[in-house]
């Protein structure tokens, strides 16, 4: 059994090539035991064998070197470099800021430092002066802008005035009178679209107060330096129209304090309406003058009829939700001489919308502008405006109706 094991293990040979050397030179120590002051060291141990063949002893259970090679002739060495040498060669160390300046400086260095400090001081002064100049310019610009803003506000204040609402005025008529749009007038006064205005209320307008007053009255009082041309330009009119309206020549001189009538559009429209009304009245008077005196009073027209006359006013209790809107979409206002008639007077007796009639006991001519309820017969209703007391005093009367 032992022989078999011996043969088995002796058949297993281990070959290795291990390079070894034995160094025993004086003065060269091993690198693993370097001390201070060592300049060279031996990287190999003192005894290093080169094994060519290694066998295994079964009895002793260890490797046995069977052959040993001689030590190499050339002995390798390693150079040892100290930390100080490495620092001096590869690392640059600057002087500490802590101790800088403690050593004595030369005159050139002192002069250089003095010049550098002087340049820094000059540069700092220039920067301060520049900042002061910029601050002064900023303050000057700010003051200039403030003055300009105050000037604009002052001009805007001068260019604005107030218009006092008079009887019959509406927002649309006021806007048209001053050449504005109703929307602009509402925005300027911060009013809503359906805002209501009352008599005596002031409305802000983008015109000087004297111009607003002149447009409202239609008259302008001449001031120093005014001419017909300058006055016309103030109100966007033609000089020849102003001269013609005032029966003056275009080249006429006007004195300070003279009142100039302004041919403004709303005034021309009112004068035209007044002229038409007067012409109509004149024609009517001329036509009535041709008739005889007896027929002028009692014989107006060819027909007459006794009817029951009552009176009404523009109040919801006596009309409906639209007290100023009559039949046939006729708009009525206080002061108009109109009547409402029963339906039989329209269908049976020939009256119609706009027919002119006279009422016995009442002066003037009345017009048919409204209709009464279907249940009434031979009945008229006389319009009394907004005077409810007058309508109540009239009561119910029997009158003659001429047409």
CSV table of N, CA and C in Angstrom, one decimal, residues 197-304:
chain,number,residue,atom,x,y,z
A,197,UNK,N,-79.3,111.3,-16.1
A,197,UNK,CA,-78.7,112.6,-15.7
A,197,UNK,C,-79.9,113.4,-15.2
A,198,UNK,N,-79.6,114.4,-14.4
A,198,UNK,CA,-80.6,115.3,-13.8
A,198,UNK,C,-80.2,116.7,-14.0
A,199,UNK,N,-81.2,117.6,-14.0
A,199,UNK,CA,-80.9,119.0,-14.2
A,199,UNK,C,-79.9,119.6,-13.1
A,200,UNK,N,-79.0,120.4,-13.6
A,200,UNK,CA,-78.0,121.0,-12.6
A,200,UNK,C,-76.8,120.2,-12.4
A,201,UNK,N,-76.8,118.9,-12.9
A,201,UNK,CA,-75.6,118.1,-12.7
A,201,UNK,C,-74.5,118.5,-13.6
A,202,UNK,N,-73.2,118.4,-13.2
A,202,UNK,CA,-72.1,118.8,-14.0
A,202,UNK,C,-71.5,117.6,-14.7
A,203,UNK,N,-71.1,117.9,-16.0
A,203,UNK,CA,-70.4,116.8,-16.7
A,203,UNK,C,-69.1,117.4,-17.2
A,204,UNK,N,-68.0,116.5,-17.0
A,204,UNK,CA,-66.7,116.9,-17.4
A,204,UNK,C,-66.5,116.8,-18.9
A,205,UNK,N,-65.9,117.9,-19.5
A,205,UNK,CA,-65.7,117.9,-20.9
A,205,UNK,C,-64.2,118.3,-21.2
A,206,UNK,N,-63.7,117.8,-22.3
A,206,UNK,CA,-62.2,118.0,-22.6
A,206,UNK,C,-62.0,119.3,-23.3
A,207,UNK,N,-62.6,120.4,-22.8
A,207,UNK,CA,-62.4,121.8,-23.4
A,207,UNK,C,-62.2,122.8,-22.2
A,208,UNK,N,-61.6,123.9,-22.5
A,208,UNK,CA,-61.5,125.0,-21.5
A,208,UNK,C,-62.9,125.5,-21.1
A,209,UNK,N,-63.0,126.0,-19.9
A,209,UNK,CA,-64.3,126.4,-19.4
A,209,UNK,C,-64.9,127.5,-20.3
A,210,UNK,N,-64.1,128.4,-20.8
A,210,UNK,CA,-64.7,129.5,-21.6
A,210,UNK,C,-65.2,129.0,-22.9
A,211,UNK,N,-64.6,127.9,-23.5
A,211,UNK,CA,-65.1,127.4,-24.7
A,211,UNK,C,-66.4,126.6,-24.5
A,212,UNK,N,-66.4,125.9,-23.3
A,212,UNK,CA,-67.7,125.2,-23.0
A,212,UNK,C,-68.8,126.1,-22.8
A,213,UNK,N,-68.6,127.2,-22.1
A,213,UNK,CA,-69.6,128.2,-21.9
A,213,UNK,C,-70.1,128.9,-23.2
A,214,UNK,N,-69.1,129.1,-24.1
A,214,UNK,CA,-69.4,129.7,-25.4
A,214,UNK,C,-70.3,128.8,-26.2
A,215,UNK,N,-69.9,127.5,-26.3
A,215,UNK,CA,-70.7,126.6,-27.1
A,215,UNK,C,-72.1,126.4,-26.5
A,216,UNK,N,-72.2,126.4,-25.2
A,216,UNK,CA,-73.5,126.2,-24.5
A,216,UNK,C,-74.4,127.4,-24.8
A,217,UNK,N,-73.9,128.6,-24.8
A,217,UNK,CA,-74.7,129.8,-25.1
A,217,UNK,C,-74.8,130.2,-26.5
A,218,UNK,N,-73.8,129.7,-27.3
A,218,UNK,CA,-73.8,130.0,-28.7
A,218,UNK,C,-73.2,131.4,-29.0
A,219,UNK,N,-72.6,132.0,-28.0
A,219,UNK,CA,-72.0,133.3,-28.1
A,219,UNK,C,-70.6,133.3,-27.5
A,220,UNK,N,-69.7,134.2,-28.1
A,220,UNK,CA,-68.3,134.3,-27.7
A,220,UNK,C,-68.0,135.7,-27.5
A,221,UNK,N,-67.4,136.0,-26.3
A,221,UNK,CA,-66.9,137.4,-26.1
A,221,UNK,C,-65.5,137.6,-26.5
A,222,UNK,N,-65.3,138.5,-27.4
A,222,UNK,CA,-64.0,138.8,-28.0
A,222,UNK,C,-63.0,139.1,-26.9
A,223,UNK,N,-61.8,138.5,-27.0
A,223,UNK,CA,-60.7,138.8,-26.1
A,223,UNK,C,-59.6,139.5,-26.9
A,224,UNK,N,-58.6,139.9,-26.1
A,224,UNK,CA,-57.5,140.6,-26.8
A,224,UNK,C,-56.7,139.6,-27.7
A,225,UNK,N,-56.4,140.1,-28.9
A,225,UNK,CA,-55.7,139.3,-29.8
A,225,UNK,C,-56.6,138.4,-30.7
A,226,UNK,N,-57.9,138.4,-30.5
A,226,UNK,CA,-58.8,137.6,-31.3
A,226,UNK,C,-59.1,138.2,-32.6
A,227,UNK,N,-59.3,137.4,-33.6
A,227,UNK,CA,-59.8,137.8,-34.9
A,227,UNK,C,-60.9,136.9,-35.4
A,228,UNK,N,-61.5,137.2,-36.5
A,228,UNK,CA,-62.6,136.3,-37.0
A,228,UNK,C,-62.0,134.9,-37.3
A,229,UNK,N,-60.8,134.9,-37.9
A,229,UNK,CA,-60.2,133.7,-38.2
A,229,UNK,C,-59.8,132.8,-37.0
A,230,UNK,N,-59.2,133.5,-36.0
A,230,UNK,CA,-58.9,132.7,-34.8
A,230,UNK,C,-60.1,132.2,-34.0
A,231,UNK,N,-61.2,133.0,-34.0
A,231,UNK,CA,-62.4,132.6,-33.4
A,231,UNK,C,-63.0,131.4,-34.1
A,232,UNK,N,-63.0,131.5,-35.4
A,232,UNK,CA,-63.6,130.4,-36.2
A,232,UNK,C,-62.8,129.1,-36.0
A,233,UNK,N,-61.5,129.2,-35.9
A,233,UNK,CA,-60.6,128.0,-35.6
A,233,UNK,C,-60.9,127.4,-34.3
A,234,UNK,N,-61.1,128.3,-33.3
A,234,UNK,CA,-61.4,127.8,-31.9
A,234,UNK,C,-62.6,126.9,-31.9
A,235,UNK,N,-63.6,127.2,-32.7
A,235,UNK,CA,-64.9,126.4,-32.7
A,235,UNK,C,-65.0,125.5,-34.0
A,236,UNK,N,-63.9,125.4,-34.7
A,236,UNK,CA,-64.0,124.5,-35.9
A,236,UNK,C,-65.0,125.0,-36.9
A,237,UNK,N,-65.0,126.3,-37.2
A,237,UNK,CA,-66.0,126.9,-38.1
A,237,UNK,C,-65.2,127.6,-39.2
A,238,UNK,N,-65.9,128.0,-40.2
A,238,UNK,CA,-65.3,128.7,-41.3
A,238,UNK,C,-65.5,130.2,-41.0
A,239,UNK,N,-64.4,131.0,-41.3
A,239,UNK,CA,-64.5,132.5,-41.0
A,239,UNK,C,-65.6,133.2,-41.8
A,240,UNK,N,-65.8,132.7,-43.0
A,240,UNK,CA,-66.9,133.4,-43.8
A,240,UNK,C,-68.3,133.1,-43.2
A,241,UNK,N,-68.5,131.9,-42.6
A,241,UNK,CA,-69.7,131.6,-42.0
A,241,UNK,C,-70.0,132.4,-40.7
A,242,UNK,N,-68.9,132.6,-39.9
A,242,UNK,CA,-69.0,133.5,-38.7
A,242,UNK,C,-69.3,134.9,-39.1
A,243,UNK,N,-68.6,135.4,-40.2
A,243,UNK,CA,-68.9,136.8,-40.6
A,243,UNK,C,-70.3,136.9,-41.1
A,244,UNK,N,-70.8,136.0,-41.9
A,244,UNK,CA,-72.1,136.0,-42.5
A,244,UNK,C,-73.2,135.9,-41.4
A,245,UNK,N,-72.9,135.1,-40.4
A,245,UNK,CA,-73.9,134.9,-39.3
A,245,UNK,C,-74.0,136.2,-38.5
A,246,UNK,N,-72.9,137.0,-38.4
A,246,UNK,CA,-72.9,138.2,-37.6
A,246,UNK,C,-73.0,139.4,-38.5
A,247,UNK,N,-73.3,139.2,-39.8
A,247,UNK,CA,-73.5,140.3,-40.8
A,247,UNK,C,-72.3,141.2,-40.7
A,248,UNK,N,-71.1,140.6,-40.8
A,248,UNK,CA,-69.8,141.3,-40.9
A,248,UNK,C,-69.0,140.9,-42.1
A,249,UNK,N,-68.1,141.8,-42.5
A,249,UNK,CA,-67.2,141.4,-43.5
A,249,UNK,C,-66.0,140.5,-43.0
A,250,UNK,N,-65.5,139.7,-43.9
A,250,UNK,CA,-64.4,138.8,-43.4
A,250,UNK,C,-63.2,139.6,-42.9
A,251,UNK,N,-63.0,140.8,-43.5
A,251,UNK,CA,-61.8,141.6,-43.1
A,251,UNK,C,-62.1,142.6,-42.0
A,252,UNK,N,-63.3,142.5,-41.5
A,252,UNK,CA,-63.7,143.5,-40.4
A,252,UNK,C,-62.9,143.3,-39.2
A,253,UNK,N,-62.6,144.4,-38.5
A,253,UNK,CA,-61.9,144.4,-37.2
A,253,UNK,C,-63.0,144.3,-36.1
A,254,UNK,N,-62.7,143.5,-35.1
A,254,UNK,CA,-63.6,143.4,-34.0
A,254,UNK,C,-62.9,143.9,-32.8
A,255,UNK,N,-63.7,144.5,-31.9
A,255,UNK,CA,-63.1,145.1,-30.7
A,255,UNK,C,-63.2,144.1,-29.5
A,256,UNK,N,-62.4,144.3,-28.6
A,256,UNK,CA,-62.4,143.5,-27.4
A,256,UNK,C,-63.7,143.7,-26.6
A,257,UNK,N,-64.3,142.6,-26.2
A,257,UNK,CA,-65.6,142.7,-25.4
A,257,UNK,C,-66.8,142.6,-26.3
A,258,UNK,N,-66.7,142.6,-27.6
A,258,UNK,CA,-67.8,142.4,-28.5
A,258,UNK,C,-68.3,141.0,-28.5
A,259,UNK,N,-69.6,140.8,-28.5
A,259,UNK,CA,-70.2,139.5,-28.5
A,259,UNK,C,-70.4,139.0,-29.9
A,260,UNK,N,-69.8,137.8,-30.2
A,260,UNK,CA,-69.9,137.2,-31.6
A,260,UNK,C,-70.9,136.0,-31.5
A,261,UNK,N,-71.9,136.0,-32.3
A,261,UNK,CA,-72.8,134.9,-32.4
A,261,UNK,C,-72.1,133.7,-33.2
A,262,UNK,N,-72.2,132.5,-32.7
A,262,UNK,CA,-71.5,131.4,-33.3
A,262,UNK,C,-72.5,130.6,-34.1
A,263,UNK,N,-72.2,130.3,-35.4
A,263,UNK,CA,-73.1,129.5,-36.2
A,263,UNK,C,-72.8,128.0,-36.0
A,264,UNK,N,-73.0,127.6,-34.7
A,264,UNK,CA,-72.8,126.2,-34.4
A,264,UNK,C,-73.9,125.3,-35.0
A,265,UNK,N,-73.6,124.0,-35.3
A,265,UNK,CA,-74.6,123.2,-35.9
A,265,UNK,C,-75.9,123.1,-35.2
A,266,UNK,N,-75.8,122.9,-33.9
A,266,UNK,CA,-77.1,122.8,-33.1
A,266,UNK,C,-77.9,124.1,-33.2
A,267,UNK,N,-77.2,125.2,-33.2
A,267,UNK,CA,-78.0,126.5,-33.3
A,267,UNK,C,-78.6,126.7,-34.7
A,268,UNK,N,-77.9,126.3,-35.7
A,268,UNK,CA,-78.4,126.4,-37.1
A,268,UNK,C,-79.6,125.5,-37.2
A,269,UNK,N,-79.5,124.3,-36.6
A,269,UNK,CA,-80.7,123.3,-36.7
A,269,UNK,C,-81.9,123.9,-35.9
A,270,UNK,N,-81.7,124.5,-34.8
A,270,UNK,CA,-82.8,125.1,-34.0
A,270,UNK,C,-83.4,126.3,-34.8
A,271,UNK,N,-82.5,127.1,-35.4
A,271,UNK,CA,-83.0,128.2,-36.1
A,271,UNK,C,-83.8,127.8,-37.3
A,272,UNK,N,-83.4,126.7,-38.0
A,272,UNK,CA,-84.1,126.2,-39.1
A,272,UNK,C,-85.5,125.6,-38.7
A,273,UNK,N,-85.5,124.9,-37.6
A,273,UNK,CA,-86.8,124.4,-37.1
A,273,UNK,C,-87.7,125.6,-36.7
A,274,UNK,N,-87.2,126.6,-36.1
A,274,UNK,CA,-88.0,127.8,-35.7
A,274,UNK,C,-88.5,128.5,-36.9
A,275,UNK,N,-87.7,128.6,-37.9
A,275,UNK,CA,-88.1,129.2,-39.2
A,275,UNK,C,-89.2,128.5,-39.9
A,276,UNK,N,-89.1,127.1,-39.9
A,276,UNK,CA,-90.1,126.3,-40.5
A,276,UNK,C,-91.4,126.4,-39.7
A,277,UNK,N,-91.3,126.5,-38.4
A,277,UNK,CA,-92.5,126.6,-37.5
A,277,UNK,C,-93.2,128.0,-37.8
A,278,UNK,N,-92.4,129.0,-37.9
A,278,UNK,CA,-93.0,130.3,-38.1
A,278,UNK,C,-93.6,130.4,-39.5
A,279,UNK,N,-92.9,129.8,-40.5
A,279,UNK,CA,-93.5,129.8,-41.9
A,279,UNK,C,-94.8,129.0,-41.9
A,280,UNK,N,-94.9,127.9,-41.2
A,280,UNK,CA,-96.1,127.1,-41.1
A,280,UNK,C,-97.2,127.9,-40.4
A,281,UNK,N,-96.8,128.6,-39.4
A,281,UNK,CA,-97.8,129.4,-38.6
A,281,UNK,C,-98.3,130.5,-39.5
A,282,UNK,N,-97.4,131.1,-40.2
A,282,UNK,CA,-97.8,132.2,-41.1
A,282,UNK,C,-98.8,131.8,-42.2
A,283,UNK,N,-98.4,130.6,-42.8
A,283,UNK,CA,-99.3,130.1,-43.8
A,283,UNK,C,-100.7,129.7,-43.2
A,284,UNK,N,-100.7,129.2,-42.0
A,284,UNK,CA,-102.0,128.8,-41.4
A,284,UNK,C,-102.8,130.1,-41.1
A,285,UNK,N,-102.1,131.1,-40.6
A,285,UNK,CA,-102.8,132.4,-40.3
A,285,UNK,C,-103.4,133.0,-41.6
A,286,UNK,N,-102.6,132.9,-42.7
A,286,UNK,CA,-103.0,133.4,-43.9
A,286,UNK,C,-104.3,132.7,-44.5
A,287,UNK,N,-104.2,131.3,-44.2
A,287,UNK,CA,-105.4,130.5,-44.7
A,287,UNK,C,-106.6,130.8,-43.9
A,288,UNK,N,-106.5,131.0,-42.6
A,288,UNK,CA,-107.6,131.3,-41.7
A,288,UNK,C,-108.1,132.7,-41.9
A,289,UNK,N,-107.2,133.6,-42.4
A,289,UNK,CA,-107.7,134.9,-42.6
A,289,UNK,C,-108.6,135.1,-43.7
A,290,UNK,N,-108.6,134.1,-44.7
A,290,UNK,CA,-109.5,134.1,-45.8
A,290,UNK,C,-110.9,133.8,-45.4
A,291,UNK,N,-111.0,133.1,-44.3
A,291,UNK,CA,-112.3,132.6,-43.9
A,291,UNK,C,-113.0,133.8,-43.2
A,292,UNK,N,-114.3,133.7,-43.0
A,292,UNK,CA,-115.1,134.7,-42.3
A,292,UNK,C,-114.9,134.6,-40.8
A,293,UNK,N,-115.1,135.7,-40.2
A,293,UNK,CA,-114.9,135.7,-38.7
A,293,UNK,C,-115.8,134.7,-38.0
A,294,UNK,N,-117.1,134.5,-38.4
A,294,UNK,CA,-118.0,133.6,-37.7
A,294,UNK,C,-117.5,132.2,-37.9
A,295,UNK,N,-117.1,131.8,-39.1
A,295,UNK,CA,-116.6,130.5,-39.3
A,295,UNK,C,-115.2,130.2,-38.7
A,296,UNK,N,-114.5,131.3,-38.5
A,296,UNK,CA,-113.1,131.1,-37.9
A,296,UNK,C,-113.2,130.6,-36.5
A,297,UNK,N,-114.3,131.0,-35.8
A,297,UNK,CA,-114.4,130.6,-34.4
A,297,UNK,C,-115.2,129.2,-34.3
A,298,UNK,N,-116.4,129.1,-34.9
A,298,UNK,CA,-117.2,128.0,-34.7
A,298,UNK,C,-117.2,127.0,-35.9
A,299,UNK,N,-116.8,127.5,-37.0
A,299,UNK,CA,-117.0,126.7,-38.2
A,299,UNK,C,-115.7,126.1,-38.7
A,300,UNK,N,-114.7,125.7,-37.8
A,300,UNK,CA,-113.5,125.2,-38.3
A,300,UNK,C,-113.7,123.8,-39.0
A,301,UNK,N,-113.3,123.7,-40.2
A,301,UNK,CA,-113.6,122.5,-41.0
A,301,UNK,C,-115.1,122.4,-41.4
A,302,UNK,N,-115.4,121.3,-42.0
A,302,UNK,CA,-116.8,121.1,-42.5
A,302,UNK,C,-117.7,120.3,-41.6
A,303,UNK,N,-117.1,119.6,-40.6
A,303,UNK,CA,-117.9,118.7,-39.7
A,303,UNK,C,-117.7,119.1,-38.3
A,304,UNK,N,-118.8,118.8,-37.5
A,304,UNK,CA,-118.8,119.0,-36.1
A,304,UNK,C,-119.5,117.9,-35.4
